[in-house]
PDB file of C-alpha atoms in Angstrom:
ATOM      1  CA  UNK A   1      -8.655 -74.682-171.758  1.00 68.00           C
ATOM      2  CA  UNK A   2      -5.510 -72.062-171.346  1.00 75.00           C
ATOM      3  CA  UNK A   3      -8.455 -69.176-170.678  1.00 80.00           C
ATOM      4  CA  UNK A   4     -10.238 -70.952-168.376  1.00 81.00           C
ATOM      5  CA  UNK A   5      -6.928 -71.814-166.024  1.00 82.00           C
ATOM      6  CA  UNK A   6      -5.515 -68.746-166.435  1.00 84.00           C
ATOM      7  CA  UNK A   7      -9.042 -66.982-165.231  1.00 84.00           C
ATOM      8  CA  UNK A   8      -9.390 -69.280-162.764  1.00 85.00           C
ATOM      9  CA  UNK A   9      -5.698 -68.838-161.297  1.00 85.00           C
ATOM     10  CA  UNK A  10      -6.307 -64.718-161.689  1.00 86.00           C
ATOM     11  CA  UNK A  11      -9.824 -65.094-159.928  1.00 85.00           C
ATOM     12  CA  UNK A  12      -7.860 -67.183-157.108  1.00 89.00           C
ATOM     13  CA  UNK A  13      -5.180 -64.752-156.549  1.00 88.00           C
ATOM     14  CA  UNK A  14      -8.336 -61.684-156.444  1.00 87.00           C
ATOM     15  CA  UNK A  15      -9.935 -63.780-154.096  1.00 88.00           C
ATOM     16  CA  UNK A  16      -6.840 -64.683-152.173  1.00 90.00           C
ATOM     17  CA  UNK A  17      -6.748 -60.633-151.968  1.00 89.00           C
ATOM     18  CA  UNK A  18     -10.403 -60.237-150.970  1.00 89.00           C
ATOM     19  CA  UNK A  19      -9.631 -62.556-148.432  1.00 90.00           C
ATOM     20  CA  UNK A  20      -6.549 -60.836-146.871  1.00 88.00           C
ATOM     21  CA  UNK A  21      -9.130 -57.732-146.261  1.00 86.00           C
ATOM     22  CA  UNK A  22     -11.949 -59.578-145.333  1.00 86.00           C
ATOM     23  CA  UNK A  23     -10.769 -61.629-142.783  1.00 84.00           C
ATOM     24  CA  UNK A  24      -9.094 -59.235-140.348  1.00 81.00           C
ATOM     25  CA  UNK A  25     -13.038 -57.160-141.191  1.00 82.00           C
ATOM     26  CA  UNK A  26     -14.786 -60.094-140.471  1.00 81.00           C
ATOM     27  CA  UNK A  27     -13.397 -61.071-136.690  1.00 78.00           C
ATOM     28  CA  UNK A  28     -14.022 -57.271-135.876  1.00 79.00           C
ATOM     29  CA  UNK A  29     -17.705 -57.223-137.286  1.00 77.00           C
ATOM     30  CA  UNK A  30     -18.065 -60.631-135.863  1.00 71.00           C
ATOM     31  CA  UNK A  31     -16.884 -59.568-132.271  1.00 69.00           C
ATOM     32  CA  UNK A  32     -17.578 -56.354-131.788  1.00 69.00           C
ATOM     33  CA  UNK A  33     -20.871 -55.805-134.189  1.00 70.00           C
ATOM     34  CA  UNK A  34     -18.206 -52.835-135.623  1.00 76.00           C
ATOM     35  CA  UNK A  35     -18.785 -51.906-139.635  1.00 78.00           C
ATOM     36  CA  UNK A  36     -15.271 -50.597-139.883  1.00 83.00           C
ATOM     37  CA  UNK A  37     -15.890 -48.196-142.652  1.00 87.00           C
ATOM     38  CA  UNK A  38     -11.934 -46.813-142.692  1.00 88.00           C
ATOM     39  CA  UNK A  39     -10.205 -51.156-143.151  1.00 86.00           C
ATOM     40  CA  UNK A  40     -10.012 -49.826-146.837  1.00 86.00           C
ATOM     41  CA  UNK A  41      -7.491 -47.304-145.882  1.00 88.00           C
ATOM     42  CA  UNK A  42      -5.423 -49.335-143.330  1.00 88.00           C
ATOM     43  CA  UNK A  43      -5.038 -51.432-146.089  1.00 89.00           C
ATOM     44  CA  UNK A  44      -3.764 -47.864-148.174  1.00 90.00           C
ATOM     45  CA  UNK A  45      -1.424 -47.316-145.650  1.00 91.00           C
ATOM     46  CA  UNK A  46       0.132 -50.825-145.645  1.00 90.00           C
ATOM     47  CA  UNK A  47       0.237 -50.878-149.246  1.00 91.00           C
ATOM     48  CA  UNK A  48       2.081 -46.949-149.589  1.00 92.00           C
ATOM     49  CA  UNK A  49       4.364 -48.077-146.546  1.00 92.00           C
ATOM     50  CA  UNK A  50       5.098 -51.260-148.011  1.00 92.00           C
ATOM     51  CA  UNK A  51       6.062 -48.820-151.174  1.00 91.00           C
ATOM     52  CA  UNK A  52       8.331 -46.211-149.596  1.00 92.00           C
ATOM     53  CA  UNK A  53      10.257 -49.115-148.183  1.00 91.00           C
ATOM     54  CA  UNK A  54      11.172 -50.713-151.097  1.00 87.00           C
ATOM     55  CA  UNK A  55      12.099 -47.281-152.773  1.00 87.00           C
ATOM     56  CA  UNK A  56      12.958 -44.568-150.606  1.00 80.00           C
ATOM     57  CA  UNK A  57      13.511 -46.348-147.875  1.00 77.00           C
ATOM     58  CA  UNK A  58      16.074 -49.048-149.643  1.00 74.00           C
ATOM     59  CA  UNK A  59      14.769 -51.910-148.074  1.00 81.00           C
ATOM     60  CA  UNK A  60      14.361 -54.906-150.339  1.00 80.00           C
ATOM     61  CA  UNK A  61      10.890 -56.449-151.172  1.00 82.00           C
ATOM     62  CA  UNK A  62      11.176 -59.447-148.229  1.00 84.00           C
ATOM     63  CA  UNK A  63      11.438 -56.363-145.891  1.00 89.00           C
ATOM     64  CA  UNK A  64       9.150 -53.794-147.052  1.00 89.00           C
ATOM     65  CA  UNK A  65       6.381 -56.102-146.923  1.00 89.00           C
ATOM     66  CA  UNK A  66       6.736 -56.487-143.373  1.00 91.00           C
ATOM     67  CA  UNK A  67       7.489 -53.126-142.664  1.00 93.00           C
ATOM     68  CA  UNK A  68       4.232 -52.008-144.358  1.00 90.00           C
ATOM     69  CA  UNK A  69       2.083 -54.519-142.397  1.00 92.00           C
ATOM     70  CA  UNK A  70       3.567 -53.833-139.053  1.00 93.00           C
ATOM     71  CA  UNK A  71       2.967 -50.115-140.192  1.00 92.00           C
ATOM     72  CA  UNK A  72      -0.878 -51.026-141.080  1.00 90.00           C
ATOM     73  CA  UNK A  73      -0.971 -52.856-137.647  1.00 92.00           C
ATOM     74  CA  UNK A  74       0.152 -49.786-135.572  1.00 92.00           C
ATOM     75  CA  UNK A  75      -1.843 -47.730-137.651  1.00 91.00           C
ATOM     76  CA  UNK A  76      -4.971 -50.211-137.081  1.00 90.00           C
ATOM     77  CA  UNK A  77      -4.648 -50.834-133.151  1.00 90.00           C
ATOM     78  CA  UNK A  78      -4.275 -46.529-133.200  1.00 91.00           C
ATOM     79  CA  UNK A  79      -7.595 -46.052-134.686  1.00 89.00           C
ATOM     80  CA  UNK A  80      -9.373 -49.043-132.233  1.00 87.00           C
ATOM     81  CA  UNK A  81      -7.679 -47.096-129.197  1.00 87.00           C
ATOM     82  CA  UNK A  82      -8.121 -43.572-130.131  1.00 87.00           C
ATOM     83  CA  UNK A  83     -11.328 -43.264-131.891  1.00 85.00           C
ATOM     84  CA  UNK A  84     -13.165 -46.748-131.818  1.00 84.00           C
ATOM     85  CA  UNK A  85     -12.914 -47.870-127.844  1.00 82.00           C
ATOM     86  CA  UNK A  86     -14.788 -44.385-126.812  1.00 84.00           C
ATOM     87  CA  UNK A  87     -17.341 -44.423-129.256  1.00 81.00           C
ATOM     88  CA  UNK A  88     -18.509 -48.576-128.504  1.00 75.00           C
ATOM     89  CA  UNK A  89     -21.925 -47.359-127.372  1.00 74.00           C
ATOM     90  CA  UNK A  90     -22.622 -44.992-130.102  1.00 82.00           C
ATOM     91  CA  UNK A  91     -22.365 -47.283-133.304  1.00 77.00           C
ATOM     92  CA  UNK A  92     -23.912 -44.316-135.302  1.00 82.00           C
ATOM     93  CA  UNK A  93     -20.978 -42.168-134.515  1.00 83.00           C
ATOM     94  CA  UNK A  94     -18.526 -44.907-134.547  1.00 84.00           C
ATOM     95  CA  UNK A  95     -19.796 -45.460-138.515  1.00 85.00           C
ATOM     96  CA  UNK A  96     -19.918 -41.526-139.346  1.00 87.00           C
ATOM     97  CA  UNK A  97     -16.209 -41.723-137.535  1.00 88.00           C
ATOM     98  CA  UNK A  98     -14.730 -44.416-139.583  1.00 88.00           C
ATOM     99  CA  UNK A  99     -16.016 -43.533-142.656  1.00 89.00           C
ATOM    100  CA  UNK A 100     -14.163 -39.895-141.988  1.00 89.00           C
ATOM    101  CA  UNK A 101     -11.232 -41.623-141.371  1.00 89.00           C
ATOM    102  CA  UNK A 102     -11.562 -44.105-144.231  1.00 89.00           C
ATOM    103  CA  UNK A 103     -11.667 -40.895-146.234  1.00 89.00           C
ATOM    104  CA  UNK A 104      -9.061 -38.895-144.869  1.00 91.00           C
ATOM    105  CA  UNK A 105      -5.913 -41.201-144.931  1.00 90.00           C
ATOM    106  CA  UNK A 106      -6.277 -41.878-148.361  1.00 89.00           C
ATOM    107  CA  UNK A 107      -6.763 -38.305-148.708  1.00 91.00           C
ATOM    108  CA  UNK A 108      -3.722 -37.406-146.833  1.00 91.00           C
ATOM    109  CA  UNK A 109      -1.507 -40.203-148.762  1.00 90.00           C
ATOM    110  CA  UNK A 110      -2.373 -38.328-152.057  1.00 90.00           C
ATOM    111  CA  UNK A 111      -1.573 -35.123-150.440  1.00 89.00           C
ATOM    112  CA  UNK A 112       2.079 -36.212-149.515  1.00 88.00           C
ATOM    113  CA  UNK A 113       2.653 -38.554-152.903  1.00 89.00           C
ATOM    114  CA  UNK A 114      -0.235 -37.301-155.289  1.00 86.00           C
ATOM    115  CA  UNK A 115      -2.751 -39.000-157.231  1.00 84.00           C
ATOM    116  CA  UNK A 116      -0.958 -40.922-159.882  1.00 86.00           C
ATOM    117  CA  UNK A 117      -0.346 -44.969-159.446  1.00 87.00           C
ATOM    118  CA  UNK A 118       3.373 -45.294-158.067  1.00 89.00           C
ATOM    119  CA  UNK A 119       4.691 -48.318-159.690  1.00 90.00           C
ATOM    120  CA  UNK A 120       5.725 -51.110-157.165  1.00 87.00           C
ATOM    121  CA  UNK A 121       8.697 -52.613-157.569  1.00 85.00           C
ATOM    122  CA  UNK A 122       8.707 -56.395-158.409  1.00 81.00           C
ATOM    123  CA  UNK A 123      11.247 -58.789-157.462  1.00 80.00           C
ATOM    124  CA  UNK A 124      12.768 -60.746-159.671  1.00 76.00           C
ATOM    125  CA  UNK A 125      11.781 -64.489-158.174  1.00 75.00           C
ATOM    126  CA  UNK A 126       8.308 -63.121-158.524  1.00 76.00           C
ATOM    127  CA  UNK A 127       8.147 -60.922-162.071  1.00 75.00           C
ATOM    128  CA  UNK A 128       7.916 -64.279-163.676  1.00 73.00           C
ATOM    129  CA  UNK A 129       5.651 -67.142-164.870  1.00 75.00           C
ATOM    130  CA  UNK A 130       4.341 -70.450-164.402  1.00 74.00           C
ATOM    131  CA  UNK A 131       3.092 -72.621-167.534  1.00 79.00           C
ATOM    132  CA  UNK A 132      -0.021 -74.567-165.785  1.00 75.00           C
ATOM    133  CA  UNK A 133      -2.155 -76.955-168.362  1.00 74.00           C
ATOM    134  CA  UNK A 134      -0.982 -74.732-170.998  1.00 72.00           C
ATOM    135  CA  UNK A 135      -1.740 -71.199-169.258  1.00 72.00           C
ATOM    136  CA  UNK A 136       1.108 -68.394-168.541  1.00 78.00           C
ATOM    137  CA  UNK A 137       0.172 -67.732-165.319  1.00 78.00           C
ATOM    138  CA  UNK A 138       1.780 -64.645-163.214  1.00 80.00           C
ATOM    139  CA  UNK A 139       3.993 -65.806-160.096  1.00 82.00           C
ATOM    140  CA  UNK A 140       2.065 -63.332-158.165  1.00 81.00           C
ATOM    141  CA  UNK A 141      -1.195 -65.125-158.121  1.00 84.00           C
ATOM    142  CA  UNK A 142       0.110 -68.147-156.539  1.00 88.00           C
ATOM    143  CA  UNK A 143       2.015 -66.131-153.972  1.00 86.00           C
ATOM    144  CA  UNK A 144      -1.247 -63.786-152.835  1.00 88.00           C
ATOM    145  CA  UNK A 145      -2.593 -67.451-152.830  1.00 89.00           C
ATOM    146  CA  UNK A 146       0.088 -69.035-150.407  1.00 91.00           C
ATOM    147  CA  UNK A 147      -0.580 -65.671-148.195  1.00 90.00           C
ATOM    148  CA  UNK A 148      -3.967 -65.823-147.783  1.00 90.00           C
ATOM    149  CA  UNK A 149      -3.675 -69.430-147.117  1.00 92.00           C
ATOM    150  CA  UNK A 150      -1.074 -68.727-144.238  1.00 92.00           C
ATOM    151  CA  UNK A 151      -2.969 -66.358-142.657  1.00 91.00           C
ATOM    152  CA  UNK A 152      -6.615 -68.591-142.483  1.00 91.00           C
ATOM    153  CA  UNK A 153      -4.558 -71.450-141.051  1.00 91.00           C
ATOM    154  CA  UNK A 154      -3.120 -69.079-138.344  1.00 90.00           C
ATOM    155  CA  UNK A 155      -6.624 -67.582-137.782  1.00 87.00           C
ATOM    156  CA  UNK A 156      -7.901 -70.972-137.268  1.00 86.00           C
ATOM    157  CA  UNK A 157      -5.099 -71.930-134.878  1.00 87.00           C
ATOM    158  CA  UNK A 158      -5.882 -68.611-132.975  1.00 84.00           C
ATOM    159  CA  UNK A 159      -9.032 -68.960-132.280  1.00 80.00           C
ATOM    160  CA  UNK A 160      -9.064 -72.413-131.973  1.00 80.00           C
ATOM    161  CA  UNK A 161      -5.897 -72.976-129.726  1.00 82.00           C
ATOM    162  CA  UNK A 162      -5.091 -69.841-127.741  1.00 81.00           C
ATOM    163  CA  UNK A 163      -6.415 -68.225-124.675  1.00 78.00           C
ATOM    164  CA  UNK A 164      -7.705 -64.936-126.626  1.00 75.00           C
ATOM    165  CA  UNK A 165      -9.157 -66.869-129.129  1.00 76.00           C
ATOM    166  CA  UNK A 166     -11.471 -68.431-126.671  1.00 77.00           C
ATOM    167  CA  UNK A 167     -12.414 -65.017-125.181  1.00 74.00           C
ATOM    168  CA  UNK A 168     -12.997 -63.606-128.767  1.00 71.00           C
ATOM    169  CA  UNK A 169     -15.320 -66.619-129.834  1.00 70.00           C
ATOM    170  CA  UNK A 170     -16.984 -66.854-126.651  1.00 71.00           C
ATOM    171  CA  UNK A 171     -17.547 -62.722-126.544  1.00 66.00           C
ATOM    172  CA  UNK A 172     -18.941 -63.342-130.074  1.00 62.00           C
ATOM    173  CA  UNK A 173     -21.117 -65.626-128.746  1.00 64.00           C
ATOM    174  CA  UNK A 174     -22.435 -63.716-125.361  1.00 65.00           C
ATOM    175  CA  UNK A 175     -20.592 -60.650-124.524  1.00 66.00           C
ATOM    176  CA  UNK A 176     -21.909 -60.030-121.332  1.00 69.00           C
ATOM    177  CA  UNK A 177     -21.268 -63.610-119.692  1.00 70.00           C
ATOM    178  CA  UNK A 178     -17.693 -63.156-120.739  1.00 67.00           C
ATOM    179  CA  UNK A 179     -16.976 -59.761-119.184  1.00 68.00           C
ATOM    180  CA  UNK A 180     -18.863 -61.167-116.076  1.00 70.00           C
ATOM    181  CA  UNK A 181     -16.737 -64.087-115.778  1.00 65.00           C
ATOM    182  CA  UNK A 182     -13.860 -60.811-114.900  1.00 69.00           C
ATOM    183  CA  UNK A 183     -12.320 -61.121-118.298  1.00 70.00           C
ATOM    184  CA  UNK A 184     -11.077 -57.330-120.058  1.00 70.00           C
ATOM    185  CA  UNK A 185     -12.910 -58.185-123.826  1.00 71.00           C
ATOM    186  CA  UNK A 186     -10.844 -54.421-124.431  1.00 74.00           C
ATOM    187  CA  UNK A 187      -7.957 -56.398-124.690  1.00 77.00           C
ATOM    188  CA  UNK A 188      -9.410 -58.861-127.042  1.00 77.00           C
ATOM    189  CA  UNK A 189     -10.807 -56.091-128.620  1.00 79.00           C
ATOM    190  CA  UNK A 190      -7.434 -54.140-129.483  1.00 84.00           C
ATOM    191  CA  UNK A 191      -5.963 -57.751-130.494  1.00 85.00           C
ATOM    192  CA  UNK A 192      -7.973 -58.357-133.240  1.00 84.00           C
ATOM    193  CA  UNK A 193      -8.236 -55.054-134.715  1.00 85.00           C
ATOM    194  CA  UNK A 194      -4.229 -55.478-134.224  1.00 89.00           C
ATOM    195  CA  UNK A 195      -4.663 -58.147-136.304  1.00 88.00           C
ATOM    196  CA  UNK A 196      -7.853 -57.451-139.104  1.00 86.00           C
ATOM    197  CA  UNK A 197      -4.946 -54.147-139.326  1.00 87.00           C
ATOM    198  CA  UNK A 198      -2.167 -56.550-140.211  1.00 90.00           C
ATOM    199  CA  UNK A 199      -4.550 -59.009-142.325  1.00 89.00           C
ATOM    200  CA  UNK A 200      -5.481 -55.672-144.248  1.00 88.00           C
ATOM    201  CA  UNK A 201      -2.421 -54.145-144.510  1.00 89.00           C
ATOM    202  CA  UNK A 202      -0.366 -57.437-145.677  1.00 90.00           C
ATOM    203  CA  UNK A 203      -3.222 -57.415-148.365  1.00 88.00           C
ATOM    204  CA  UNK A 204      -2.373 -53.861-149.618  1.00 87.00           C
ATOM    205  CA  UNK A 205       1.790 -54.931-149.768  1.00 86.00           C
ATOM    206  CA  UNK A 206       0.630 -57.856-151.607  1.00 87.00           C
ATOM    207  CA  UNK A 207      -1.917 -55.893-153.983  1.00 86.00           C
ATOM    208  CA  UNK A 208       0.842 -54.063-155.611  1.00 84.00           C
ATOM    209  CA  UNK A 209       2.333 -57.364-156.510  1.00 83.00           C
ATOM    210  CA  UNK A 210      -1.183 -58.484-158.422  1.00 84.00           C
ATOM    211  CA  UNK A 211      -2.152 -54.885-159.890  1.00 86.00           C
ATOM    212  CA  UNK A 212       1.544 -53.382-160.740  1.00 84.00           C
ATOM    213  CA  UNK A 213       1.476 -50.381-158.726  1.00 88.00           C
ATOM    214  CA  UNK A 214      -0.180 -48.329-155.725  1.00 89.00           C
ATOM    215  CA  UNK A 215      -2.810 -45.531-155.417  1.00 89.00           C
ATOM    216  CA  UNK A 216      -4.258 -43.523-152.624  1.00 88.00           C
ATOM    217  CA  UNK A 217      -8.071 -44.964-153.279  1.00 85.00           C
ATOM    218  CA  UNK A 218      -6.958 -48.656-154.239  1.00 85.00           C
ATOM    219  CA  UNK A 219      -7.636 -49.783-150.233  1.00 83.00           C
ATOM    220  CA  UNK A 220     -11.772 -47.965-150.519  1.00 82.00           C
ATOM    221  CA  UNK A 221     -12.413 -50.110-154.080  1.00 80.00           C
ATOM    222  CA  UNK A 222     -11.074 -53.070-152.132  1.00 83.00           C
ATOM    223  CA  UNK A 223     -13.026 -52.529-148.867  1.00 83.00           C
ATOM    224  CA  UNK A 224     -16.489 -52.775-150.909  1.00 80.00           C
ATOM    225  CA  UNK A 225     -15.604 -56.491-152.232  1.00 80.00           C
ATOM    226  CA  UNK A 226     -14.240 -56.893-149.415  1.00 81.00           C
ATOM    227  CA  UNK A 227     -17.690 -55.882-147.214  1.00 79.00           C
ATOM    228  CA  UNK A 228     -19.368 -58.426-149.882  1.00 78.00           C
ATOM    229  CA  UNK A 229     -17.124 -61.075-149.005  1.00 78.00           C
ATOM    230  CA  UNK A 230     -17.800 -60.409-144.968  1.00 75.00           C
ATOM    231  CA  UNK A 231     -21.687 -60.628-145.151  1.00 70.00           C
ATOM    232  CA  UNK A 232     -21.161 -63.835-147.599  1.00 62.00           C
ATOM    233  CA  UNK A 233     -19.208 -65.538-144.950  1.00 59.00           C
ATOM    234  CA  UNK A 234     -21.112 -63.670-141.465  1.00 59.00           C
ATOM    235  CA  UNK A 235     -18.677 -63.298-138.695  1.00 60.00           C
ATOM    236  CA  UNK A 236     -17.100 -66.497-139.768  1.00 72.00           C
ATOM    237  CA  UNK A 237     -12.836 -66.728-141.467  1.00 79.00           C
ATOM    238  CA  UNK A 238     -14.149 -69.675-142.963  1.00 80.00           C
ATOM    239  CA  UNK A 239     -16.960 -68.691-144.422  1.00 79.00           C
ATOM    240  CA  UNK A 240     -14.771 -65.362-145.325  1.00 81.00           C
ATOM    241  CA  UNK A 241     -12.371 -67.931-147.497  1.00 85.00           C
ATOM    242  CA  UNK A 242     -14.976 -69.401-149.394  1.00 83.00           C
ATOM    243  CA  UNK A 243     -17.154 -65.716-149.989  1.00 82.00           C
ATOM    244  CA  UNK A 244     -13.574 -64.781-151.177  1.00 85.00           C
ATOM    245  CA  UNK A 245     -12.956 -67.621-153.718  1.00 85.00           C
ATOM    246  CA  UNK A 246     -16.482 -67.195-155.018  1.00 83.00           C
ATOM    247  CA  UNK A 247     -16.275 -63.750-155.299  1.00 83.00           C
ATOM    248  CA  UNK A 248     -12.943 -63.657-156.873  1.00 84.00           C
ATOM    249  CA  UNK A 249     -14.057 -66.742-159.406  1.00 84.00           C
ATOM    250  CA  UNK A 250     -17.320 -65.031-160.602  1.00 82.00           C
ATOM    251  CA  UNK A 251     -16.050 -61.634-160.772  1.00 81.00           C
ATOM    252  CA  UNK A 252     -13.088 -62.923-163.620  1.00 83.00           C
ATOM    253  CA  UNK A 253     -15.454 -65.263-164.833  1.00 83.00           C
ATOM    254  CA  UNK A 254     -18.407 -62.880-165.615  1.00 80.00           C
ATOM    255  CA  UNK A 255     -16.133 -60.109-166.627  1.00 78.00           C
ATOM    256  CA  UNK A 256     -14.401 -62.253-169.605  1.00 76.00           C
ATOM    257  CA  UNK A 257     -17.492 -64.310-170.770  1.00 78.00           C
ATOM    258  CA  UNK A 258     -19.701 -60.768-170.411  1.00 76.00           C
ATOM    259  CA  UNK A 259     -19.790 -57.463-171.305  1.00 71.00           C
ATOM    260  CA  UNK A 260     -16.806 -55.400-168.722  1.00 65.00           C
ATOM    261  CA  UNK A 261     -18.056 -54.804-165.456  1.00 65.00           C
ATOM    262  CA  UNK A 262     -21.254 -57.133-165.593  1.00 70.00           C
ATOM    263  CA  UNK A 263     -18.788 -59.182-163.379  1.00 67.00           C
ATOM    264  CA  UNK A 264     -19.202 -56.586-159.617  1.00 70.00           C
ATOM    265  CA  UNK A 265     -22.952 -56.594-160.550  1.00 74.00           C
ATOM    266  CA  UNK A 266     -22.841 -60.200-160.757  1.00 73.00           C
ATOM    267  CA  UNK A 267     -20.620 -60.208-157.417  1.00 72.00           C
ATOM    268  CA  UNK A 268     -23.470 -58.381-155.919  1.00 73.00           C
ATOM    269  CA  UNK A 269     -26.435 -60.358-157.414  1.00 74.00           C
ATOM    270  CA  UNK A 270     -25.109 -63.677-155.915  1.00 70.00           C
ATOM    271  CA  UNK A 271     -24.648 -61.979-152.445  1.00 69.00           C
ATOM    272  CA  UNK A 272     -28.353 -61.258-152.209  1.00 70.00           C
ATOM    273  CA  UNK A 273     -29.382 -64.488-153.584  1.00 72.00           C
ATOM    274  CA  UNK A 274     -26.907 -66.107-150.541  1.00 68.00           C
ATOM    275  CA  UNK A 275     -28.129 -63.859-147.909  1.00 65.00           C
ATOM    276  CA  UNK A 276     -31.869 -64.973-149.076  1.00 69.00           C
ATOM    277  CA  UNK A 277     -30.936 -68.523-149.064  1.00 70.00           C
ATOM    278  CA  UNK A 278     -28.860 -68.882-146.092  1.00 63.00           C
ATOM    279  CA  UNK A 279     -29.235 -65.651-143.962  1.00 57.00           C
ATOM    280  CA  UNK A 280     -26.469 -65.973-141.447  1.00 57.00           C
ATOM    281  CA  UNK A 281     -24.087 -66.506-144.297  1.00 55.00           C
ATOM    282  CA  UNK A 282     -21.695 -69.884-145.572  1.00 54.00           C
ATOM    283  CA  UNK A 283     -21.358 -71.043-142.006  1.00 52.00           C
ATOM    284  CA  UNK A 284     -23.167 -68.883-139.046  1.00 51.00           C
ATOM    285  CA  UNK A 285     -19.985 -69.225-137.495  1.00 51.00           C
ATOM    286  CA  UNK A 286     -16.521 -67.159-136.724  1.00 47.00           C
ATOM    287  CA  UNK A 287     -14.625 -70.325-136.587  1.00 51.00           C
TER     288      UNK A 287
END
C-alpha cells in the first residue's frame, strides 16, 4: 500500500509539472494554431534564472522563483514579438524558427554554465517529508501540486471572467469575426504567450525542486511530455489537467510495475489510443 501512495503522490507531482508546461502550450496552440517548438527552453531559462538567483544572485528561494518566472515571461513575450508575430502566415517557418530557438538557448545556457546538473538549492520547509497511509512522501510533490493547481484555477478565472479571456476564447473559436468586430487579437496574442512563458517558466523553478538540480536540456525532455499532454487535452486547460494527471500516473506506474522506460512508450501508446477514441481530445474545448 506504501508503493502504491508514494507512486501515486510522485506521478501527481510529474503531472502537476507536465501541467505547468502544458498549459501555457496549450492556450497558444489553441489560439493561435502555433506548435511552439522552443516552450522547452523558456522553461530552461526560468529554471537556470530561478538558479542564479538563489546562488549567485543571494536571493532566497521565495524570491528566485519569481524572479526566474518573470525572467521566462520576458523571455517568452520577446520571442512572440520578435520572431513569432512576423512569421503568423508562414507556420512552416514559424516551426523551423522555434525549433532553432528551442535549440539555441539551451545551447547558449550550457555555453555560459556548462553541461553538468547544477544542484538547486532546497529550502528547508520544503527538503522534508510527509508520512501519508504509511508512505514517506517528498514535500516537493505536494507543493508542484498546490502550483499547478493555482495556476488552472487562475486560467479558468481568465478566460472565464476577464475581457481578454473572452477575445482569446472567442478568437479560438472564429478568428476572423473577432478581428472584424475591431478588436487587436496581437494583443491577446502577446498576453498569452506572456503567460504559457510564465506557466513554463514557473514549471522549470519548480522542476529543480522535484528532480534536485538543473540542466541546459531538462526544459526539451519536458516539452515532449509536455506536447503529449497538449494533444491529450486539444486546445483545452482542462483537458491539459487531466492529460497531465494521466500522463504523470501511467508514466510512474508503468515504469515501477515494468521493465525502465516501458513507462514514455506507454505514455505514448495511450495518446494514440485517446486521439483514436476521442479525436478532438478530453474536452474539444480551451475552457
Amino acid at each position: 500500500m506504501s508503493t502504491v501512495v508514494l507512486l501515486a503522490c510522485t506521478g501527481l507531482g510529474l503531472g502537476a509539472l507536465y501541467f505547468l508546461v502544458a498549459s501555457g502550450l496549450s492556450l497558444i496552440f489553441g489560439l493561435m494554431d502555433v506548435l511552439n517548438f522552443a516552450h522547452g527552453a523558456l522553461l530552461s531559462v526560468g529554471a537556470y534564472a530561478a538558479w542564479w538567483a538563489a546562488t549567485d544572485g543571494g536571493m532566497g528561494f521565495w524570491l528566485a522563483v519569481p524572479f526566474g518566472t518573470l525572467v521566462g515571461t520576458a523571455a517568452s513575450v520577446l520571442l512572440e514579438l520578435a520572431l513569432i508575430r512576423p512569421l503568423y502566415a508562414r507556420p512552416r517557418d514559424q516551426i523551423l524558427a522555434t525549433v532553432g530557438v528551442g535549440l539555441a538557448l539551451p545551447a547558449l545556457l550550457m555555453g555560459i554554465w556548462g553541461s553538468d546538473a547544477r544542484p538547486f538549492p532546497q529550502p528547508a520547509a520544503l527538503s522534508g517529508t510527509v508520512n501519508l497511509l504509511g508512505a514517506t512522501v517528498p514535500v516537493n510533490r505536494f507543493v508542484l501540486m498546490a502550483a499547478a493547481l493555482a495556476v488552472l484555477l487562475l486560467l479558468r478565472l481568465f478566460l472565464a471572467r476577464t475581457r481578454y479571456g473572452l477575445i482569446v476564447r472567442a478568437g479560438v473559436e472564429d478568428r476572423a469575426m473577432v478581428t472584424a468586430l475591431g478588436i487587436d487579437v496581437r494583443k491577446a496574442f502577446t498576453l498569452v504567450f506572456a503567460i504559457g512563458g510564465a506557466a513554463a517558466s514557473l514549471g522549470g523553478a519548480l522542476a529543480g525542486l522535484y528532480f534536485g538540480s538543473v540542466n541546459p536540456s531538462q526544459g526539451t525532455g519536458l516539452l515532449v511530455f509536455a506536447f503529449v499532454v497538449v494533444m491529450g487535452g486539444t486546445g483545452s486547460v482542462t483537458g491539459a489537467a487531466v492529460a497531465s494527471v494521466g500522463v504523470g500516473l501511467v508514466q510512474q506506474f508503468a515504469n515501477y510495475y515494468t521493465t525502465a522506460g516501458l513507462g514514455d512508450l506507454s505514455v505514448v501508446v495511450l495518446l494514440a489510443v485517446l486521439l483514436l477514441v476521442k479525436p478532438r481530445g478530453l474536452t474539444g474545448r480551451l475552457a
